[in-house]
XYZ file of C-alpha atoms in Angstrom:
665
model
C 126.852 127.391 37.210
C 124.028 126.003 35.321
C 122.302 129.146 34.869
C 125.146 130.760 33.094
C 124.495 128.364 30.242
C 120.937 129.364 29.733
C 120.573 132.890 31.070
C 122.314 136.247 29.305
C 123.597 138.819 31.252
C 120.208 140.761 31.402
C 118.333 137.868 32.838
C 121.131 137.265 35.313
C 121.062 140.924 36.467
C 117.174 140.897 36.598
C 117.210 137.674 38.708
C 119.934 139.433 40.962
C 117.791 142.426 41.497
C 114.758 140.328 42.635
C 117.032 138.461 45.146
C 116.225 135.032 43.503
C 118.161 132.319 45.379
C 120.987 130.559 43.432
C 119.428 127.143 44.369
C 116.258 128.226 42.645
C 117.962 129.465 39.513
C 120.035 126.155 39.110
C 116.509 124.406 39.198
C 114.961 126.803 36.893
C 117.770 126.350 34.540
C 116.949 122.784 33.984
C 113.537 123.759 33.197
C 114.757 125.430 29.985
C 115.680 122.668 27.370
C 117.556 122.657 24.076
C 114.733 120.509 22.500
C 110.894 120.098 22.937
C 109.673 117.229 25.018
C 107.155 115.240 23.170
C 104.284 116.475 25.108
C 105.215 119.997 24.102
C 105.271 118.813 20.427
C 101.649 117.226 20.614
C 100.633 120.377 22.292
C 101.655 122.815 19.588
C 100.421 120.593 16.823
C 96.783 120.552 18.300
C 96.672 124.656 18.199
C 94.551 126.829 15.973
C 96.727 129.773 16.871
C 100.184 130.820 17.975
C 101.618 134.016 19.327
C 104.936 135.296 17.768
C 107.570 137.613 18.493
C 109.800 138.955 15.732
C 112.114 141.720 14.706
C 111.390 144.383 12.141
C 113.869 145.801 9.760
C 114.951 148.473 12.282
C 115.820 145.781 15.105
C 112.645 146.736 16.775
C 110.496 143.878 18.315
C 106.855 143.083 17.630
C 104.312 140.716 19.011
C 101.736 139.143 16.449
C 99.759 135.738 15.987
C 99.583 133.232 13.226
C 96.108 131.166 12.871
C 95.047 128.056 11.114
C 92.924 124.910 11.401
C 94.323 122.497 14.109
C 97.160 120.786 12.398
C 98.825 123.937 10.781
C 101.577 123.731 13.331
C 103.854 120.587 12.822
C 106.800 119.315 14.663
C 108.631 116.862 12.544
C 111.310 116.287 15.456
C 112.168 117.375 18.829
C 114.320 120.485 17.553
C 111.739 121.842 14.941
C 108.570 123.461 15.001
C 106.807 124.388 11.632
C 103.938 127.156 11.380
C 102.273 126.913 7.969
C 101.089 130.628 8.057
C 102.624 134.035 8.538
C 101.917 136.502 11.454
C 99.266 138.932 11.132
C 100.738 142.477 9.721
C 103.881 140.556 8.425
C 104.223 143.137 5.586
C 103.019 146.391 7.277
C 105.353 145.668 10.275
C 108.415 144.676 7.935
C 108.816 141.773 10.103
C 112.259 139.911 9.304
C 111.298 136.299 8.675
C 114.248 135.209 6.581
C 116.454 132.025 7.320
C 118.711 133.026 10.398
C 116.205 135.442 11.959
C 115.351 135.173 15.613
C 111.726 134.296 16.646
C 109.871 133.741 19.845
C 106.780 131.792 20.276
C 104.005 131.034 22.751
C 101.397 128.696 22.385
C 98.298 128.745 24.600
C 95.278 126.193 24.537
C 92.807 128.869 25.886
C 90.064 126.402 26.891
C 92.282 124.634 29.037
C 94.489 127.429 30.197
C 97.773 125.453 29.034
C 100.750 127.246 27.716
C 103.976 126.439 26.467
C 106.868 128.495 24.815
C 109.871 128.239 22.272
C 112.693 130.594 21.332
C 114.542 129.977 18.254
C 115.984 130.586 15.012
C 114.244 130.581 11.642
C 115.373 127.986 9.028
C 114.955 127.334 5.411
C 111.282 126.397 4.245
C 108.471 127.071 2.017
C 107.763 130.724 1.367
C 104.639 130.620 3.456
C 105.981 128.281 6.395
C 108.018 129.469 9.279
C 110.459 126.443 10.414
C 111.700 127.294 14.005
C 114.800 125.431 14.974
C 114.576 125.411 18.721
C 117.249 127.224 20.949
C 115.146 126.871 24.061
C 111.984 125.194 25.216
C 109.984 126.394 27.989
C 106.891 124.686 30.022
C 104.640 127.449 31.628
C 102.074 127.065 34.426
C 98.437 128.515 33.720
C 98.525 131.396 35.907
C 96.638 134.397 34.952
C 95.230 133.000 31.698
C 91.575 133.193 31.492
C 89.637 130.195 29.940
C 88.006 130.956 26.755
C 85.837 128.857 24.143
C 86.418 129.857 20.576
C 84.188 130.174 17.587
C 86.599 129.590 14.456
C 84.235 130.873 11.856
C 85.032 129.647 8.248
C 84.385 133.037 6.636
C 85.774 136.128 8.412
C 86.776 139.489 6.783
C 90.541 140.113 6.221
C 92.348 142.119 8.900
C 92.031 145.685 8.328
C 94.938 147.985 9.856
C 95.090 151.462 10.723
C 98.396 153.125 11.815
C 97.772 155.485 14.573
C 99.826 158.741 15.429
C 98.832 157.963 18.940
C 96.503 155.901 21.090
C 92.920 156.786 20.100
C 89.420 156.356 21.785
C 89.104 152.879 20.129
C 92.641 151.729 21.101
C 92.139 153.114 24.605
C 88.870 151.428 25.281
C 90.200 148.082 23.867
C 93.315 148.313 26.174
C 91.053 149.200 29.036
C 88.866 146.144 28.760
C 91.864 143.826 28.239
C 92.634 140.802 30.623
C 95.254 139.391 28.204
C 98.244 140.407 26.007
C 101.471 139.009 24.628
C 104.581 140.936 25.076
C 107.708 140.361 22.742
C 111.244 141.336 24.072
C 114.727 140.703 22.706
C 118.312 140.606 24.069
C 120.546 143.273 23.632
C 122.519 141.531 21.123
C 121.295 139.108 18.593
C 123.810 136.185 17.988
C 124.144 132.264 17.315
C 124.346 132.097 21.222
C 120.699 130.399 22.062
C 120.409 132.842 24.886
C 120.734 135.993 22.457
C 117.268 135.856 20.951
C 113.584 137.009 20.937
C 111.195 135.917 23.324
C 107.302 135.920 23.442
C 105.444 135.772 26.632
C 101.786 135.941 28.135
C 100.448 138.523 30.445
C 96.980 138.178 32.250
C 95.113 140.317 34.833
C 91.758 141.772 35.637
C 90.306 144.169 33.035
C 92.047 147.475 33.885
C 95.449 145.992 34.746
C 96.745 147.449 31.739
C 96.623 151.270 31.792
C 97.143 153.778 29.006
C 98.078 157.087 30.611
C 96.996 160.615 28.930
C 100.712 160.764 27.487
C 100.506 157.467 25.655
C 102.709 155.656 28.199
C 101.309 152.119 29.053
C 101.674 150.405 32.527
C 101.149 147.080 33.740
C 102.103 145.093 36.779
C 104.573 142.215 36.972
C 102.835 139.520 39.315
C 104.517 136.565 41.052
C 105.857 134.027 38.308
C 108.464 131.425 37.697
C 111.237 134.178 38.571
C 113.199 133.191 35.467
C 112.593 136.937 34.068
C 113.068 136.308 30.486
C 110.910 139.379 29.497
C 112.512 141.554 32.492
C 115.967 140.354 31.776
C 115.260 141.346 27.933
C 114.210 144.988 29.016
C 117.395 145.102 31.526
C 119.437 144.260 28.433
C 117.816 146.141 25.559
C 114.456 147.676 26.388
C 112.658 147.423 22.974
C 109.414 145.305 23.451
C 106.277 144.692 21.228
C 102.795 144.245 22.623
C 99.836 142.443 21.010
C 96.678 143.381 22.945
C 93.688 141.158 21.566
C 89.896 141.757 22.205
C 88.885 138.117 21.580
C 85.199 139.169 21.695
C 85.357 141.561 18.891
C 88.383 140.156 17.080
C 90.316 143.490 17.083
C 93.912 144.045 18.482
C 96.208 146.628 19.111
C 99.863 146.235 17.985
C 102.502 148.350 19.377
C 106.575 148.546 19.402
C 108.198 150.836 22.016
C 110.704 150.970 24.603
C 109.999 149.576 28.340
C 111.533 150.367 31.739
C 110.733 148.442 34.968
C 110.072 150.180 38.262
C 111.575 147.993 40.797
C 110.167 149.331 43.896
C 108.535 152.397 45.066
C 105.170 153.807 45.916
C 103.430 152.538 42.743
C 104.434 148.927 43.393
C 103.288 149.280 47.191
C 99.778 150.581 46.086
C 98.992 147.953 43.360
C 97.684 144.848 44.920
C 99.891 141.881 43.969
C 102.359 143.654 41.923
C 106.049 142.850 42.558
C 107.223 145.364 39.972
C 105.596 147.937 37.330
C 106.616 147.982 33.670
C 106.152 151.140 31.683
C 106.181 151.088 28.089
C 106.432 154.102 25.711
C 105.142 153.520 22.335
C 106.960 154.214 19.095
C 104.569 152.893 16.591
C 101.100 151.776 16.902
C 98.232 149.638 14.714
C 94.802 149.325 15.374
C 93.346 146.211 13.550
C 90.071 144.938 12.992
C 89.306 141.359 12.649
C 93.028 140.564 13.458
C 91.598 137.258 15.029
C 89.614 135.152 12.654
C 87.408 133.969 15.321
C 85.586 134.805 18.400
C 86.288 133.993 22.052
C 83.727 133.686 24.873
C 85.202 134.043 28.272
C 84.167 130.924 30.303
C 86.422 131.177 33.379
C 88.617 133.784 35.243
C 91.965 132.728 36.433
C 91.757 131.704 40.244
C 95.395 133.371 40.461
C 93.682 137.038 39.850
C 91.846 136.887 43.118
C 94.548 138.761 45.073
C 95.515 140.952 42.138
C 94.466 144.666 41.566
C 93.950 146.914 38.609
C 95.086 150.608 38.286
C 91.850 151.957 39.418
C 92.395 150.106 42.723
C 95.744 151.244 43.051
C 94.739 154.962 42.606
C 91.814 154.788 44.763
C 94.227 153.207 47.494
C 96.452 156.128 47.141
C 93.682 158.652 47.685
C 92.567 156.861 50.902
C 93.198 158.504 54.418
C 92.880 155.999 57.230
C 91.292 153.432 54.909
C 88.741 155.871 53.702
C 88.136 158.550 50.916
C 85.504 161.146 50.577
C 82.426 160.798 48.262
C 80.219 163.734 47.540
C 76.372 163.099 47.219
C 75.806 163.958 43.408
C 71.899 163.076 43.576
C 69.509 162.125 45.962
C 66.289 160.319 44.428
C 63.166 158.716 46.096
C 62.529 155.359 45.013
C 59.616 154.704 47.291
C 57.754 155.973 50.234
C 60.427 154.838 52.466
C 63.611 154.060 50.133
C 65.907 156.903 48.852
C 68.932 156.424 46.515
C 72.002 158.294 47.032
C 74.349 158.786 44.197
C 77.923 159.223 45.340
C 81.057 160.480 43.402
C 84.537 160.707 44.314
C 85.094 164.204 45.839
C 88.832 163.903 45.205
C 88.432 163.776 41.548
C 89.839 160.231 41.332
C 88.443 157.206 40.049
C 85.527 155.116 41.387
C 86.935 152.129 43.299
C 85.764 149.158 41.559
C 83.401 146.578 42.722
C 81.363 143.409 41.715
C 77.533 143.866 41.414
C 75.776 142.922 44.737
C 78.633 144.149 46.933
C 78.075 146.564 49.927
C 79.985 149.734 50.658
C 81.089 150.538 54.242
C 80.448 154.166 54.929
C 81.021 156.578 57.756
C 79.400 159.875 58.561
C 80.343 162.640 60.996
C 77.596 164.254 63.170
C 78.120 166.749 66.030
C 81.579 165.239 66.591
C 80.335 161.622 66.665
C 81.094 159.083 63.982
C 78.378 156.924 62.500
C 79.422 153.844 60.675
C 77.457 151.644 58.435
C 77.296 149.432 55.364
C 74.669 149.553 52.683
C 74.402 147.492 49.456
C 75.519 149.205 46.210
C 72.391 149.216 44.365
C 73.610 149.470 40.813
C 76.195 147.660 38.766
C 79.727 149.196 38.139
C 79.738 151.943 35.680
C 83.102 153.689 36.438
C 81.626 156.980 37.321
C 79.636 156.648 40.493
C 77.935 154.382 43.174
C 74.572 154.213 44.435
C 73.236 153.401 47.830
C 69.383 152.809 48.221
C 68.675 153.115 51.878
C 65.390 152.355 53.691
C 64.534 154.985 56.409
C 64.073 153.356 59.613
C 62.223 155.194 62.489
C 65.025 154.149 65.008
C 67.834 153.992 62.468
C 70.374 156.477 63.513
C 72.231 156.145 60.180
C 69.258 156.136 57.600
C 67.577 159.000 59.316
C 70.786 161.081 59.082
C 70.904 160.340 55.439
C 67.410 160.852 54.790
C 66.623 163.665 56.920
C 70.062 165.682 57.102
C 72.358 164.990 54.021
C 71.670 166.404 50.808
C 73.288 166.904 47.348
C 77.069 168.145 47.571
C 77.148 166.792 51.321
C 79.978 164.343 51.731
C 80.528 160.901 53.477
C 83.615 158.736 53.785
C 83.826 155.229 52.290
C 86.046 152.217 52.611
C 86.585 149.727 50.166
C 83.463 147.695 48.651
C 83.156 144.310 50.099
C 80.991 141.296 50.364
C 80.649 137.928 48.541
C 76.920 138.172 47.697
C 77.476 137.974 43.827
C 76.243 136.107 40.873
C 78.143 132.785 40.583
C 80.113 132.200 37.311
C 77.486 129.794 35.594
C 75.436 129.346 32.654
C 72.394 128.078 34.719
C 69.046 130.194 35.143
C 69.081 132.585 37.894
C 66.095 133.207 40.391
C 66.341 136.418 42.432
C 64.002 136.525 45.233
C 63.852 139.509 47.363
C 61.451 141.526 49.547
C 61.463 144.984 50.690
C 64.779 146.775 50.716
C 66.161 143.076 49.750
C 65.585 144.577 46.251
C 68.978 146.549 46.512
C 71.630 143.764 45.515
C 69.184 142.221 43.095
C 68.775 145.213 40.805
C 72.504 145.671 40.925
C 73.068 141.907 39.961
C 70.528 142.318 37.264
C 72.157 145.182 35.899
C 75.571 143.456 36.043
C 74.016 140.169 34.157
C 72.801 142.741 31.348
C 76.201 144.382 30.896
C 77.709 140.913 30.858
C 75.492 139.938 28.147
C 76.088 143.075 26.152
C 79.817 142.284 26.363
C 79.396 138.917 24.802
C 78.491 136.586 27.475
C 76.099 133.736 26.841
C 72.443 134.518 27.514
C 71.161 133.355 30.726
C 67.421 133.414 31.796
C 66.560 135.304 34.743
C 63.481 135.408 37.102
C 63.364 138.542 39.097
C 60.745 137.841 41.897
C 59.986 140.528 44.505
C 57.507 141.024 47.120
C 56.466 144.117 48.985
C 53.370 145.762 50.408
C 51.959 147.863 47.662
C 53.008 150.641 45.182
C 53.973 153.179 47.866
C 56.819 150.765 49.073
C 57.885 149.316 45.617
C 61.339 150.693 44.562
C 62.417 150.504 40.938
C 59.072 149.328 39.552
C 59.354 151.467 36.358
C 62.971 150.483 35.860
C 62.367 146.802 36.136
C 59.478 147.015 33.851
C 61.496 148.891 31.142
C 64.267 146.126 31.445
C 61.694 143.249 31.204
C 60.368 144.847 28.239
C 63.917 145.120 26.438
C 65.310 141.724 27.366
C 62.972 138.784 26.624
C 65.147 136.486 28.944
C 64.027 138.542 32.065
C 60.863 137.421 33.712
C 59.412 139.950 36.201
C 56.984 138.884 38.876
C 55.952 141.466 41.629
C 53.718 140.550 44.482
C 52.090 142.843 46.838
C 51.053 141.803 50.201
C 48.785 144.724 51.116
C 47.702 146.171 47.954
C 45.774 149.688 47.997
C 43.274 151.332 45.954
C 45.818 152.631 43.097
C 47.159 149.151 42.898
C 45.630 147.216 39.967
C 46.540 143.472 39.563
C 48.213 142.693 36.142
C 49.248 146.381 35.688
C 50.921 147.273 39.041
C 51.807 143.939 40.266
C 51.489 140.450 39.189
C 50.170 138.554 42.352
C 48.879 139.168 45.712
C 49.785 137.717 49.052
C 53.125 136.012 50.169
C 55.967 134.501 47.994
C 56.557 130.947 48.764
C 57.456 127.628 47.165
C 54.000 127.379 45.677
C 54.664 130.749 43.830
C 57.873 129.412 42.367
C 56.261 125.921 41.417
C 54.093 128.156 39.298
C 56.402 130.257 37.774
C 59.431 127.968 36.969
C 59.620 125.487 34.334
C 61.370 122.298 35.274
C 65.241 122.725 35.305
C 68.303 123.616 37.292
C 68.655 127.187 39.026
C 70.792 129.353 40.930
C 68.602 130.896 43.604
C 69.443 134.214 45.363
C 67.583 135.630 48.420
C 67.541 138.677 50.358
C 65.046 140.368 52.560
C 63.657 139.873 56.095
C 64.796 136.745 58.197
C 61.417 135.316 58.053
C 61.031 135.629 54.246
C 64.652 134.116 53.540
C 64.234 131.262 56.075
C 60.877 130.114 54.728
C 62.090 130.159 51.104
C 65.319 128.633 52.193
C 63.602 125.747 54.095
C 61.295 125.202 51.150
C 63.914 124.896 48.823
C 65.849 122.534 50.559
C 62.744 120.469 51.093
C 62.197 120.101 47.288
C 65.725 118.901 47.073
C 67.491 122.129 45.785
C 71.373 121.601 46.834
C 72.308 124.292 49.213
C 75.384 125.131 46.919
C 72.625 126.726 44.489
C 71.177 128.748 47.163
C 72.855 132.093 47.925
C 71.578 134.714 50.465
C 72.672 138.006 52.048
C 71.510 139.041 55.692
C 71.358 142.610 56.404
C 72.186 141.824 59.734
C 73.993 138.859 61.500
C 72.746 135.526 60.896
C 72.657 132.253 58.882
C 70.203 129.885 57.252
C 72.368 126.909 57.055
C 71.282 123.580 58.649
C 74.954 123.076 60.203
C 75.327 126.910 61.192
C 78.090 126.760 63.904
C 76.702 125.067 66.978
C 78.467 126.920 69.770
C 79.728 125.519 73.242
C 79.510 128.888 75.244
C 81.122 129.438 78.605
C 78.795 130.624 81.460
C 80.828 133.607 81.768
C 84.331 135.022 80.620
C 86.317 137.926 81.567
C 87.190 140.126 78.540
C 90.167 142.450 78.714
C 90.637 145.605 76.501
C 94.267 145.946 76.833
C 94.640 149.571 75.239
C 92.000 150.883 77.241
C 93.041 149.114 80.463
C 89.476 147.988 81.135
C 87.659 144.653 81.410
C 83.961 143.470 81.287
C 82.166 140.208 82.119
C 80.843 138.487 79.135
C 77.783 136.146 79.388
C 75.663 134.444 76.829
C 73.389 137.368 76.807
C 76.022 139.853 76.243
C 76.051 139.434 72.432
C 79.577 139.634 70.373
C 82.742 140.912 71.617
C 82.037 144.049 69.499
C 78.667 144.433 71.479
C 80.518 144.054 74.793
C 83.048 146.653 73.946
C 80.424 149.242 72.969
C 78.668 148.347 76.121
C 81.706 149.249 78.245
C 81.956 152.633 76.631
C 84.479 151.890 73.967
C 84.482 152.914 70.438
C 86.019 150.013 68.451
C 86.453 149.894 64.660
C 83.581 148.274 62.637
C 81.459 148.897 59.696
C 79.291 145.944 58.328
C 78.847 143.949 61.906
C 78.428 140.884 59.452
C 82.033 139.518 59.196
C 82.049 140.551 55.661
C 84.264 143.783 55.413
C 86.988 143.045 58.018
C 86.667 146.636 59.378
C 86.354 145.198 62.876
C 89.813 142.934 62.831
C 91.361 143.307 66.159
C 94.652 141.675 67.494
C 93.973 138.660 69.724
C 96.346 139.017 72.699
C 95.281 135.868 74.728
C 92.714 133.397 75.046
C 90.337 131.879 72.126
C 87.105 133.176 70.485
C 84.442 131.324 68.230
C 82.228 132.855 65.639
C 78.460 132.909 65.935
C 78.690 132.624 61.892
C 81.170 132.043 59.264
C 82.858 135.197 58.221
C 82.778 136.492 54.739
C 86.370 137.442 55.312
C 89.404 135.965 56.859
C 91.335 138.241 59.345
C 95.063 138.115 59.023
C 97.007 135.975 61.403
C 96.585 136.666 65.260
C 93.331 138.758 64.570
C 89.869 138.283 65.151
C 86.590 139.844 63.884
C 85.072 140.966 66.993
C 81.421 141.774 65.133
C 80.812 137.988 64.844
C 82.757 136.382 67.673
C 82.319 135.503 71.163
C 84.637 133.904 73.721
C 85.563 130.126 73.642
C 87.010 130.047 77.082
C 86.868 131.754 80.334
C 89.263 134.763 79.487
C 90.136 136.699 76.438
C 92.358 139.766 76.030
C 91.780 141.953 72.859
C 94.132 144.955 71.672
C 91.490 147.325 72.302
């Protein structure tokens, strides 16, 4: 068979364990060439860096990188690649780079996310050159690669390396924020056979996908790929691997060599979103290197393939949930204004905080006298890895908000599902205008904190106008926080408007304007340019601003908004063809009810019938209300923020589309 010509026994064993079909392996075998196509040769010659895998004097494998100006890699013919530079730490790692040594290489054009690989044998050449005779040439897809733009400065300090006895604080912090690393592996035997060599491969994920346990073991998921299993096959065959974990923003890197094993199935794999296997690496030697990369890389675009993947904090948080929820304790209760109070929540189970994106909401449930109260509230702070903050307005008729404000205190517990929602900052360089009113300030303060954290991590500066409307100082939340942030960050412009100022309010000191915020306000504040607008507040406030922005020519793709209730500002919001009546059957309850256009959503109809179906946000954003549709058709009153799995519908924002519907309720 064709695969026996290009795959060694370890690779074949890994493919068999993964149930890879034979016809796919025959096709995959044709992807591995004995020489480089011209496209790959041109690609390598354009690169300013190349990642390499090589053996040391003990037969251990290391991953490293070599750098130079574009053109420092040459391909004199289809069978050879010449790298006119030595890998970082060649001497300290005792890399064996004499003629006849096996070597693996992966080239990545990080701003376009292209990559290609070569495994080969070193030939004779100049002392400073590596002449690779190609044994195997691979093309690779751009999955899981983050796009970065590099500044290759002419003068950078020389790499400064420290050998570590164990992972220290610096190394652990670098690993925790890594979204990329290179793994080098080796076959169980090294011979003249093209299959028996060294391989270098890329791994990518969201920051937090590479974990360092307290005992120093590193773990990472194996996501869906090309199913060739070069790395896993080498681990199956030998187990020795090397990791090069770079921090492109600072130029530092962690180098380590150790032994790996593959967890092919089990609870850890099931709990990790997107993982098909888990790889554990026990380090044997570790180096921390400052200025390992003679340039700085700015993250420009996250791989879309990462959307369904998780990180270790996700996996651990998921494993701690019962019935989709986990307990959070109120660690602090802070009054932000006369009507808004913040509740700082920490995991009561001692586990990690479930990650979220600034601007998302948290579905919670509270128990009172045997009843369950479910609501969703915006997380009013950027992720900090320690706790979550909900800032809630007390509503006179609000069952949930009154329970939080009047009954619960520090030490009390609530239960939380996973954060959700897509009202988050767009990945763009364009300036941001945050427009909020009342309690609509909560996602804005979170997104502002998130933008500050991104800039501190190296993101390109981005102007922000924070425009907020409320009645007066008694109702103004986070004013001192906002003033301190505006003082510290010159790119942040703060504009607060009071519609009903009182005696303690002084124009120019407590607020910047009086009256309502409208398009005229924005014309006076904003210089000419392109912006992304974010709206949150009462419906009338948002609708007026949305309409005004559209009338002055702002494309709707640049207007983002969040309803705390159900609704849409879009001109093309769904126009429903409602039936006059429909019979809705609740199968599990053996009940039915008549729906009319005045009945509201299917969720509201079920509640009116005395049922207590699952729900949380009531906006179509969290998926908590997803219910199996047994018969009939439904239509959505607004475009949901999440898509339920096949055969299910979101009852909180759907109504019948015909004269009969049957639900699994």
